[in-house]
CSV table of C-alpha atoms and ligand atoms in Angstrom, one decimal:
chain,number,residue,atom,x,y,z
A,1,MET,CA,0.0,0.0,0.0
A,2,SER,CA,1.6,3.4,-1.0
A,3,ARG,CA,1.8,5.8,1.9
A,4,SER,CA,2.5,9.5,1.2
A,5,VAL,CA,2.7,12.7,3.2
A,6,LEU,CA,2.7,16.3,2.4
A,7,LEU,CA,5.2,18.0,4.5
A,8,LEU,CA,4.9,21.7,5.3
A,9,ILE,CA,8.0,23.2,6.3
A,10,GLY,CA,7.5,26.4,8.5
A,11,GLY,CA,10.2,29.2,9.2
A,12,GLY,CA,12.1,27.9,12.2
A,13,ILE,CA,15.7,27.0,12.8
A,14,ALA,CA,14.4,23.5,13.2
A,15,ALA,CA,13.7,23.4,9.4
A,16,TYR,CA,17.0,21.6,8.9
A,17,LYS,CA,15.7,18.6,10.8
A,18,SER,CA,12.8,18.4,8.4
A,19,LEU,CA,15.4,17.4,5.7
A,20,LEU,CA,16.4,14.5,8.0
A,21,LEU,CA,12.7,13.8,8.5
A,22,ALA,CA,12.1,13.6,4.8
A,23,ARG,CA,15.1,11.2,4.4
A,24,GLU,CA,13.9,9.1,7.3
A,25,LEU,CA,10.3,8.9,5.9
A,26,LYS,CA,11.6,7.9,2.6
A,27,LYS,CA,13.7,5.2,4.1
A,28,ARG,CA,10.6,3.9,5.7
A,29,GLY,CA,8.7,3.7,2.3
A,30,VAL,CA,6.8,6.8,2.9
A,31,SER,CA,6.7,9.1,-0.1
A,32,VAL,CA,7.1,12.9,0.7
A,33,THR,CA,6.3,16.0,-1.1
A,34,GLY,CA,7.6,19.3,0.6
A,35,VAL,CA,5.9,22.7,0.8
A,36,LEU,CA,8.2,25.4,2.1
A,37,THR,CA,6.8,28.6,3.6
A,38,ARG,CA,8.6,31.8,2.9
A,39,GLY,CA,10.1,31.7,6.5
A,40,GLY,CA,11.0,28.1,5.9
A,41,ALA,CA,12.9,29.1,2.6
A,42,GLU,CA,15.1,31.5,4.8
A,43,PHE,CA,16.7,28.4,6.5
A,44,ILE,CA,16.7,25.7,3.7
A,45,THR,CA,16.2,25.8,0.1
A,46,PRO,CA,13.6,24.2,-2.1
A,47,LEU,CA,16.5,22.5,-4.0
A,48,SER,CA,17.5,20.6,-0.9
A,49,VAL,CA,13.8,19.7,-0.1
A,50,ALA,CA,13.3,18.4,-3.7
A,51,GLY,CA,16.6,16.7,-3.8
A,52,LEU,CA,15.9,14.8,-0.5
A,53,THR,CA,12.2,14.0,-1.2
A,54,GLY,CA,12.8,13.1,-5.0
A,55,ASN,CA,9.6,15.3,-5.6
A,56,GLN,CA,9.1,18.8,-6.5
A,57,CYS,CA,9.2,21.3,-3.7
A,58,PHE,CA,6.1,23.7,-3.7
A,59,THR,CA,6.5,27.2,-2.4
A,60,ASP,CA,4.1,29.7,-3.7
A,61,LEU,CA,0.2,29.9,-3.7
A,62,PHE,CA,0.3,32.3,-6.5
A,63,ASP,CA,3.0,30.9,-8.6
A,64,LEU,CA,1.4,29.9,-12.0
A,65,LYS,CA,4.0,27.3,-12.5
A,66,ASP,CA,3.4,25.4,-9.1
A,67,GLU,CA,-0.5,25.8,-9.5
A,68,ALA,CA,-0.1,24.4,-13.3
A,69,GLU,CA,1.8,21.5,-11.8
A,70,MET,CA,-0.5,20.8,-9.1
A,71,GLY,CA,-3.3,23.1,-7.9
A,72,HIS,CA,-3.4,23.7,-4.1
A,73,ILE,CA,-6.6,21.9,-3.5
A,74,GLU,CA,-5.4,18.9,-5.3
A,75,LEU,CA,-1.9,19.1,-3.5
A,76,SER,CA,-3.8,19.2,0.0
A,77,ARG,CA,-5.7,16.1,-0.7
A,78,ALA,CA,-3.3,13.9,-2.8
A,79,ALA,CA,-1.3,12.8,0.3
A,80,ASP,CA,-2.6,10.4,3.1
A,81,LEU,CA,-1.5,12.8,5.8
A,82,VAL,CA,-0.4,16.4,6.1
A,83,VAL,CA,2.7,17.0,8.4
A,84,ALA,CA,3.7,20.4,9.6
A,85,ALA,CA,7.3,20.4,10.7
A,86,PRO,CA,8.5,22.7,12.1
A,87,ALA,CA,5.0,24.1,13.1
A,88,THR,CA,5.9,27.6,14.1
A,89,ALA,CA,3.6,29.6,16.5
A,90,ASN,CA,2.6,31.6,13.5
A,91,LEU,CA,1.6,28.4,11.4
A,92,LEU,CA,-0.4,27.0,14.4
A,93,GLY,CA,-2.1,30.3,15.0
A,94,LYS,CA,-3.2,30.6,11.3
A,95,ALA,CA,-4.3,26.9,11.3
A,96,ALA,CA,-6.3,27.3,14.6
A,97,ASN,CA,-8.1,30.4,13.3
A,98,GLY,CA,-8.6,29.5,9.7
A,99,LEU,CA,-6.4,31.9,8.0
A,100,ALA,CA,-5.1,31.1,4.6
A,101,ASP,CA,-2.7,33.5,3.2
A,102,ASP,CA,0.2,31.3,1.8
A,103,LEU,CA,0.5,28.0,0.3
A,104,ALA,CA,1.2,26.0,3.6
A,105,SER,CA,-1.9,27.6,5.6
A,106,THR,CA,-4.1,27.3,2.5
A,107,VAL,CA,-3.3,23.5,2.3
A,108,LEU,CA,-4.2,23.2,6.0
A,109,MET,CA,-7.6,24.8,5.2
A,110,ALA,CA,-8.2,22.9,2.1
A,111,THR,CA,-7.1,19.4,3.2
A,112,ASP,CA,-9.6,16.7,4.0
A,113,LYS,CA,-6.8,14.6,5.6
A,114,ARG,CA,-5.6,14.5,9.1
A,115,VAL,CA,-2.8,16.8,10.1
A,116,LEU,CA,0.1,16.1,12.4
A,117,PHE,CA,1.8,19.2,13.8
A,118,ALA,CA,5.4,19.0,15.1
A,119,PRO,CA,5.8,22.4,16.9
A,120,ALA,CA,9.0,24.1,17.3
A,121,MET,CA,9.5,27.6,18.9
A,122,ASN,CA,10.9,29.5,21.8
A,123,VAL,CA,9.8,28.4,25.3
A,124,ARG,CA,8.0,31.6,25.8
A,125,MET,CA,6.0,31.3,22.5
A,126,TRP,CA,5.2,27.7,23.3
A,127,GLU,CA,4.0,28.8,26.8
A,128,HIS,CA,2.1,31.9,25.6
A,129,PRO,CA,-1.7,31.8,26.3
A,130,ALA,CA,-2.3,32.4,22.7
A,131,THR,CA,-0.3,29.2,21.6
A,132,ARG,CA,-2.1,27.2,24.5
A,133,ARG,CA,-5.4,28.3,22.9
A,134,ASN,CA,-4.5,27.4,19.5
A,135,VAL,CA,-3.0,24.1,20.3
A,136,SER,CA,-6.1,23.0,22.3
A,137,ARG,CA,-8.3,24.2,19.5
A,138,LEU,CA,-6.5,22.3,16.9
A,139,ARG,CA,-6.6,19.2,19.1
A,140,GLU,CA,-10.5,19.8,19.5
A,141,ASP,CA,-10.5,19.9,15.7
A,142,GLY,CA,-8.8,16.5,15.6
A,143,ALA,CA,-5.2,17.5,14.9
A,144,LEU,CA,-2.4,15.3,16.0
A,145,PHE,CA,0.7,16.4,17.8
A,146,VAL,CA,4.3,15.2,18.4
A,147,GLY,CA,6.4,17.0,20.7
A,148,PRO,CA,7.7,19.6,21.4
A,149,ASP,CA,10.6,18.3,23.3
A,150,GLU,CA,12.3,19.9,26.3
A,151,GLY,CA,15.8,20.8,26.2
A,152,GLU,CA,18.4,23.5,25.2
A,153,MET,CA,17.1,25.6,22.3
A,154,ALA,CA,19.0,27.4,19.5
A,155,CYS,CA,18.2,30.6,21.2
A,156,GLY,CA,20.0,29.6,24.3
A,157,GLU,CA,17.0,29.2,26.5
A,158,TYR,CA,16.0,25.9,28.1
A,159,GLY,CA,12.5,24.4,28.2
A,160,PRO,CA,9.8,22.8,26.0
A,161,GLY,CA,9.6,24.2,22.4
A,162,ARG,CA,12.5,22.1,20.7
A,163,MET,CA,11.1,20.2,17.7
A,164,ALA,CA,10.8,16.5,18.2
A,165,GLU,CA,13.5,14.4,16.8
A,166,PRO,CA,13.1,13.2,13.1
A,167,GLU,CA,12.7,9.6,14.3
A,168,ALA,CA,10.1,10.5,16.8
A,169,ILE,CA,8.1,12.5,14.2
A,170,ALA,CA,8.6,9.7,11.7
A,171,ASP,CA,7.1,7.2,14.3
A,172,ALA,CA,4.2,9.5,14.8
A,173,VAL,CA,3.7,9.8,11.0
A,174,GLU,CA,3.5,5.8,10.9
A,175,ASP,CA,1.1,5.6,13.7
A,176,ALA,CA,-1.0,8.2,12.0
A,177,LEU,CA,-0.8,6.5,8.7
A,178,SER,CA,-1.9,3.2,10.3
A,179,GLY,CA,-5.0,4.5,11.7
A,180,ASP,CA,-7.9,5.9,9.8
A,181,GLY,CA,-9.0,8.6,12.2
A,182,ALA,CA,-12.2,6.9,13.2
A,183,LEU,CA,-11.8,8.7,16.5
A,184,SER,CA,-10.3,12.0,15.5
A,185,GLY,CA,-11.8,15.0,17.3
A,186,ARG,CA,-12.9,12.7,20.1
A,187,HIS,CA,-11.6,12.8,23.7
A,188,VAL,CA,-10.9,9.5,25.3
A,189,LEU,CA,-10.3,9.4,29.0
A,190,VAL,CA,-8.7,6.0,30.3
A,191,THR,CA,-7.6,5.0,33.8
A,192,ALA,CA,-5.1,2.2,34.1
A,193,GLY,CA,-3.0,0.5,36.7
A,194,PRO,CA,-3.6,0.0,40.4
A,195,THR,CA,-3.9,2.7,42.9
A,196,HIS,CA,-1.8,2.8,46.1
A,197,GLU,CA,-3.4,3.7,49.4
A,198,PRO,CA,-0.8,4.6,52.1
A,199,LEU,CA,-0.8,3.3,55.4
A,200,ASP,CA,2.3,5.1,56.4
A,201,PRO,CA,5.2,6.6,54.5
A,202,VAL,CA,6.4,3.1,53.5
A,203,ARG,CA,3.4,0.7,53.3
A,204,TYR,CA,0.5,0.8,51.1
A,205,VAL,CA,-2.6,-1.3,50.2
A,206,ALA,CA,-3.2,-2.0,46.5
A,207,ASN,CA,-4.7,-4.4,43.9
A,208,ARG,CA,-2.6,-6.2,41.4
A,209,SER,CA,-2.5,-4.7,38.0
A,210,SER,CA,0.2,-4.3,35.6
A,211,GLY,CA,-1.5,-1.4,33.6
A,212,LYS,CA,-0.8,-3.2,30.2
A,213,GLN,CA,-4.6,-3.5,29.2
A,214,GLY,CA,-5.2,0.3,30.0
A,215,TYR,CA,-2.0,1.5,28.3
A,216,ALA,CA,-2.8,-0.5,25.2
A,217,ILE,CA,-6.4,0.9,25.0
A,218,ALA,CA,-5.0,4.4,25.3
A,219,ARG,CA,-2.5,3.6,22.4
A,220,ALA,CA,-5.3,2.1,20.3
A,221,CYS,CA,-7.5,5.0,20.7
A,222,ARG,CA,-4.7,7.5,19.9
A,223,ALA,CA,-3.8,5.4,16.8
A,224,LEU,CA,-7.6,6.0,15.6
A,225,GLY,CA,-6.9,9.8,16.1
A,226,ALA,CA,-8.4,10.3,19.4
A,227,ARG,CA,-7.1,12.8,21.9
A,228,VAL,CA,-6.4,10.5,24.9
A,229,THR,CA,-5.9,11.4,28.5
A,230,LEU,CA,-4.5,8.4,30.4
A,231,VAL,CA,-4.8,8.7,34.2
A,232,SER,CA,-2.3,6.1,35.6
A,233,GLY,CA,-1.8,4.6,38.8
A,234,PRO,CA,1.9,3.5,39.7
A,235,VAL,CA,3.1,1.2,36.9
A,236,SER,CA,6.4,0.7,35.3
A,237,LEU,CA,5.3,1.2,31.8
A,238,PRO,CA,6.6,4.1,29.4
A,239,SER,CA,4.0,6.7,28.4
A,240,PRO,CA,2.3,5.9,25.2
A,241,ARG,CA,3.3,8.3,22.3
A,242,GLY,CA,1.0,11.2,21.9
A,243,VAL,CA,-1.1,10.4,24.9
A,244,GLU,CA,-1.3,12.8,27.7
A,245,VAL,CA,-0.5,10.9,30.9
A,246,VAL,CA,-1.4,12.0,34.3
A,247,ARG,CA,0.3,10.0,37.1
A,248,VAL,CA,-1.5,9.5,40.4
A,249,GLU,CA,-0.9,7.4,43.4
A,250,THR,CA,-4.4,7.1,45.2
A,251,ALA,CA,-8.1,6.6,44.4
A,252,ARG,CA,-8.9,10.0,45.4
A,253,ASP,CA,-6.1,11.4,43.3
A,254,MET,CA,-7.4,9.4,40.3
A,255,LEU,CA,-10.9,10.6,40.8
A,256,ALA,CA,-9.8,14.2,40.9
A,257,ALA,CA,-7.5,13.8,37.9
A,258,CYS,CA,-10.4,12.3,35.9
A,259,GLU,CA,-12.8,15.0,36.9
A,260,ALA,CA,-10.3,17.5,35.9
A,261,ALA,CA,-9.9,16.0,32.4
A,262,LEU,CA,-13.6,16.1,31.7
A,263,PRO,CA,-15.3,16.8,29.3
A,264,ALA,CA,-14.6,13.6,27.4
A,265,ASP,CA,-16.5,11.7,24.8
A,266,VAL,CA,-15.5,8.3,26.1
A,267,PHE,CA,-14.4,7.1,29.6
A,268,VAL,CA,-12.9,3.7,29.8
A,269,ALA,CA,-12.2,2.6,33.4
A,270,CYS,CA,-9.5,0.0,33.3
A,271,ALA,CA,-7.7,0.7,36.4
A,272,ALA,CA,-7.8,-1.8,39.2
A,273,VAL,CA,-8.6,0.9,42.0
A,274,ALA,CA,-8.4,-0.1,45.5
A,275,ASP,CA,-11.9,-0.3,46.9
A,276,TYR,CA,-10.7,0.4,50.4
A,277,ARG,CA,-8.0,2.6,51.9
A,278,PRO,CA,-6.5,2.6,55.4
A,279,ALA,CA,-8.8,4.9,57.6
A,280,VAL,CA,-5.7,6.5,59.1
A,281,GLU,CA,-2.7,7.4,57.4
A,282,THR,CA,0.3,8.2,59.7
A,283,THR,CA,3.0,10.4,58.7
A,284,HIS,CA,5.6,8.3,60.7
A,285,LYS,CA,6.4,4.7,60.0
A,286,VAL,CA,4.5,2.4,62.3
A,287,LYS,CA,7.0,0.5,64.2
A,288,LYS,CA,6.4,-3.2,64.4
A,289,GLU,CA,7.9,-3.6,67.8
A,290,ARG,CA,5.1,-1.7,69.3
A,291,GLY,CA,2.7,-4.2,68.0
A,292,GLY,CA,1.2,-1.4,65.7
A,293,LEU,CA,0.4,-3.5,62.7
A,294,THR,CA,-1.8,-6.4,63.7
A,295,ALA,CA,-5.0,-4.9,62.1
A,296,ILE,CA,-5.9,-2.2,59.5
A,297,ASP,CA,-8.9,-0.2,59.8
A,298,LEU,CA,-10.3,0.5,56.3
A,299,THR,CA,-12.6,3.0,54.8
A,300,GLU,CA,-14.4,2.9,51.4
A,301,ASN,CA,-12.8,4.6,48.5
A,302,PRO,CA,-14.9,6.7,45.9
A,303,ASP,CA,-16.1,4.6,43.0
A,304,ILE,CA,-14.6,6.5,40.1
A,305,LEU,CA,-16.6,4.6,37.4
A,306,ALA,CA,-20.0,5.0,39.1
A,307,ILE,CA,-19.2,8.8,39.7
A,308,ILE,CA,-18.2,9.5,36.2
A,309,ALA,CA,-21.1,7.3,34.9
A,310,GLN,CA,-23.6,9.3,36.9
A,311,HIS,CA,-22.0,12.6,36.5
A,312,GLU,CA,-24.9,15.2,36.3
A,313,THR,CA,-23.4,17.7,34.0
A,314,GLN,CA,-20.4,16.1,32.2
A,315,ARG,CA,-21.3,12.2,31.7
A,316,PRO,CA,-19.3,11.1,28.7
A,317,GLN,CA,-21.4,9.8,25.9
A,318,LEU,CA,-19.9,6.2,26.3
A,319,VAL,CA,-18.9,4.9,29.8
A,320,ILE,CA,-17.0,1.6,29.8
A,321,GLY,CA,-15.9,-0.3,33.0
A,322,PHE,CA,-13.9,-3.4,33.4
A,323,ALA,CA,-14.8,-6.4,35.6
A,324,ALA,CA,-12.2,-8.9,36.6
A,325,GLU,CA,-13.9,-11.8,38.2
A,326,THR,CA,-13.1,-15.4,39.2
A,327,ASP,CA,-16.5,-16.8,39.2
A,328,ASP,CA,-19.9,-16.4,37.5
A,329,VAL,CA,-18.0,-13.8,35.5
A,330,ILE,CA,-20.8,-12.8,33.2
A,331,GLY,CA,-23.4,-12.6,36.0
A,332,HIS,CA,-21.3,-10.4,38.2
A,333,ALA,CA,-20.3,-8.2,35.4
A,334,GLU,CA,-23.9,-7.6,34.3
A,335,ALA,CA,-24.8,-6.7,37.8
A,336,LYS,CA,-21.8,-4.3,38.1
A,337,ARG,CA,-22.9,-2.6,34.7
A,338,ALA,CA,-26.4,-2.0,36.1
A,339,ARG,CA,-25.4,-0.8,39.5
A,340,LYS,CA,-22.6,1.6,38.3
A,341,GLN,CA,-24.7,2.7,35.3
A,342,CYS,CA,-22.0,2.3,32.8
A,343,ASP,CA,-22.9,1.5,29.2
A,344,TRP,CA,-20.7,-1.5,28.6
A,345,ILE,CA,-18.6,-3.8,30.9
A,346,VAL,CA,-15.5,-5.7,29.6
A,347,ALA,CA,-15.5,-8.7,31.7
A,348,ASN,CA,-12.7,-11.1,32.1
A,349,ASP,CA,-11.9,-14.2,34.1
A,350,VAL,CA,-8.7,-13.7,36.3
A,351,SER,CA,-8.8,-16.9,38.1
A,352,PRO,CA,-5.2,-18.1,38.9
A,353,GLY,CA,-4.0,-20.2,36.0
A,354,THR,CA,-5.5,-18.0,33.2
A,355,GLY,CA,-2.3,-15.8,33.0
A,356,ILE,CA,-4.4,-12.8,32.4
A,357,MET,CA,-3.3,-10.7,35.3
A,358,GLY,CA,0.2,-9.2,34.2
A,359,GLY,CA,0.2,-11.4,31.0
A,360,ASP,CA,0.1,-10.1,27.4
A,361,ARG,CA,-3.1,-11.9,26.4
A,362,ASN,CA,-6.7,-11.4,27.4
A,363,ALA,CA,-10.1,-13.1,26.7
A,364,VAL,CA,-12.9,-10.7,27.3
A,365,THR,CA,-16.6,-10.5,27.0
A,366,ILE,CA,-18.5,-7.4,26.3
A,367,ILE,CA,-21.7,-6.7,28.1
A,368,ASN,CA,-23.9,-3.8,27.0
A,369,GLY,CA,-27.3,-4.5,28.5
A,370,ASN,CA,-28.7,-6.1,25.3
A,371,GLY,CA,-26.5,-9.0,25.4
A,372,GLU,CA,-23.0,-10.2,25.5
A,373,GLU,CA,-20.3,-10.5,23.0
A,374,ALA,CA,-17.4,-13.1,23.7
A,375,TRP,CA,-14.1,-12.4,22.1
A,376,GLU,CA,-11.7,-15.2,21.6
A,377,ASP,CA,-8.4,-15.2,23.5
A,378,MET,CA,-6.0,-12.6,21.8
A,379,PRO,CA,-3.1,-10.3,22.7
A,380,LYS,CA,-4.1,-7.3,24.9
A,381,SER,CA,-3.0,-5.0,21.9
A,382,ASP,CA,-5.5,-6.7,19.6
A,383,VAL,CA,-8.3,-6.5,22.4
A,384,SER,CA,-7.5,-2.8,22.5
A,385,SER,CA,-7.7,-2.2,18.7
A,386,ARG,CA,-11.0,-4.1,18.5
A,387,LEU,CA,-12.3,-2.2,21.4
A,388,ALA,CA,-11.3,1.3,20.0
A,389,ARG,CA,-12.8,0.4,16.7
A,390,LYS,CA,-16.1,-0.7,18.6
A,391,ILE,CA,-16.0,2.5,20.4
A,392,ALA,CA,-15.6,4.6,17.1
A,393,GLU,CA,-18.6,2.7,15.7
A,394,ALA,CA,-20.9,3.4,18.6
A,395,LEU,CA,-20.4,7.0,19.0
A,396,PRO,CA,-23.0,9.1,17.1
A,397,PRO,CA,-21.7,11.0,14.2
A,398,ARG,CA,-20.1,14.3,15.0
A,399,PRO,CA,-22.2,17.4,14.4
B,401,C5P,O1,-16.5,-2.8,41.7
B,401,C5P,P1,-15.2,-3.1,41.0
B,401,C5P,O2,-13.9,-2.6,41.7
B,401,C5P,O3,-15.1,-4.6,40.8
B,401,C5P,O4,-15.4,-2.5,39.5
B,401,C5P,C1,-14.5,-2.5,38.6
B,401,C5P,C2,-14.7,-1.4,37.6
B,401,C5P,O5,-14.9,-0.2,38.2
B,401,C5P,C3,-13.4,-1.2,36.8
B,401,C5P,O6,-13.7,-0.6,35.7
B,401,C5P,C4,-12.6,-0.1,37.7
B,401,C5P,O7,-11.8,0.6,36.9
B,401,C5P,C5,-13.8,0.5,38.3
B,401,C5P,N1,-13.6,1.1,39.5
B,401,C5P,C6,-13.3,2.4,39.9
B,401,C5P,N2,-13.3,3.1,41.0
B,401,C5P,C7,-13.3,2.2,42.2
B,401,C5P,C8,-13.4,0.9,41.9
B,401,C5P,C9,-13.6,0.4,40.6
B,401,C5P,O8,-13.5,3.2,38.9
B,401,C5P,N3,-13.2,2.6,43.3
């Protein structure tokens, strides 16, 4: 299958890295056509872009020759993905506000394809409220982002704003090309991992959970173009690319992080939240010599899934819970769905010997109130892709 990107190169010092990006993409079998903004052409030349991509480099909206070769509408739609790298503050501002005063910004207005931005700018510009607004508006419109990285910048300052490295952008391009955008413009909130409920500064009460299933779901929804917020308890997994990860310890922190992330279109509660926490948390380590640890008084934690599923003003359109059971899996799961008032429950049997807990495979049954759908045993990543696809199909069309 041929894969092609239209690479918009903005006017930043990071433009030189876009040449490396073009080479990296070509190496991975992705065909690249370059568009250089006027600013971009101050840093690199159309000749080097054409030389490295092997395709004509377009520069001017009103150039008869460019338009004759390929009109800007056709150009904006011929590729499978539009990538803006470096995406300057100016380019983001124009894209967020629908301005089209040169070829690159006109392409962004005219395209019917997904757009991946690799921002690059001075840290103060990146942190400016206008840029924050523009980025969140573009995300709401379904745009994808990679980076920026944090580090020393060409201007001598330190902080976020440095363009992501060419390999990371190429990875994000491949992710975007592999999904079809069925969830683009949607916000999916996922919880994953256990929660730790402290007893004292060194001890805690927790459930078993590797976080693998929740992380895989976050990744799969992202691959379909969703904006994903992953609220994660303590796990030793790397943050999925392009996903906003909020790390928490306790159930109460997890609830607060979920509420702060609303509104969301979809809530997937995959975390193994501790149902109880120690009623008293001491600030000093309880000494065993004093016989202080023979019993723990517990108090109930908030039920995050039930609270979000019954949220008065910001209930996501689709709320999905998980049920890890060891007996009467379907019966318990259906009762849980009704009690918590979520739309679907993904039930699985975690009896010892199934290898599901901490493993890489899962056999789940989806229960939705009208019946159940048992999926065969498969890798957690496949469960996630199939679930993400099912979520996309269940959501009403966007206005
Ligand atoms: O009631 P139980 O813990 O078995 O419910 C499991 C489901 O509820 C999972 O989706 C889990 O993420 C969610 N849950 C929650 N908050 C809790 C307990 C469970 O969100 N305090």
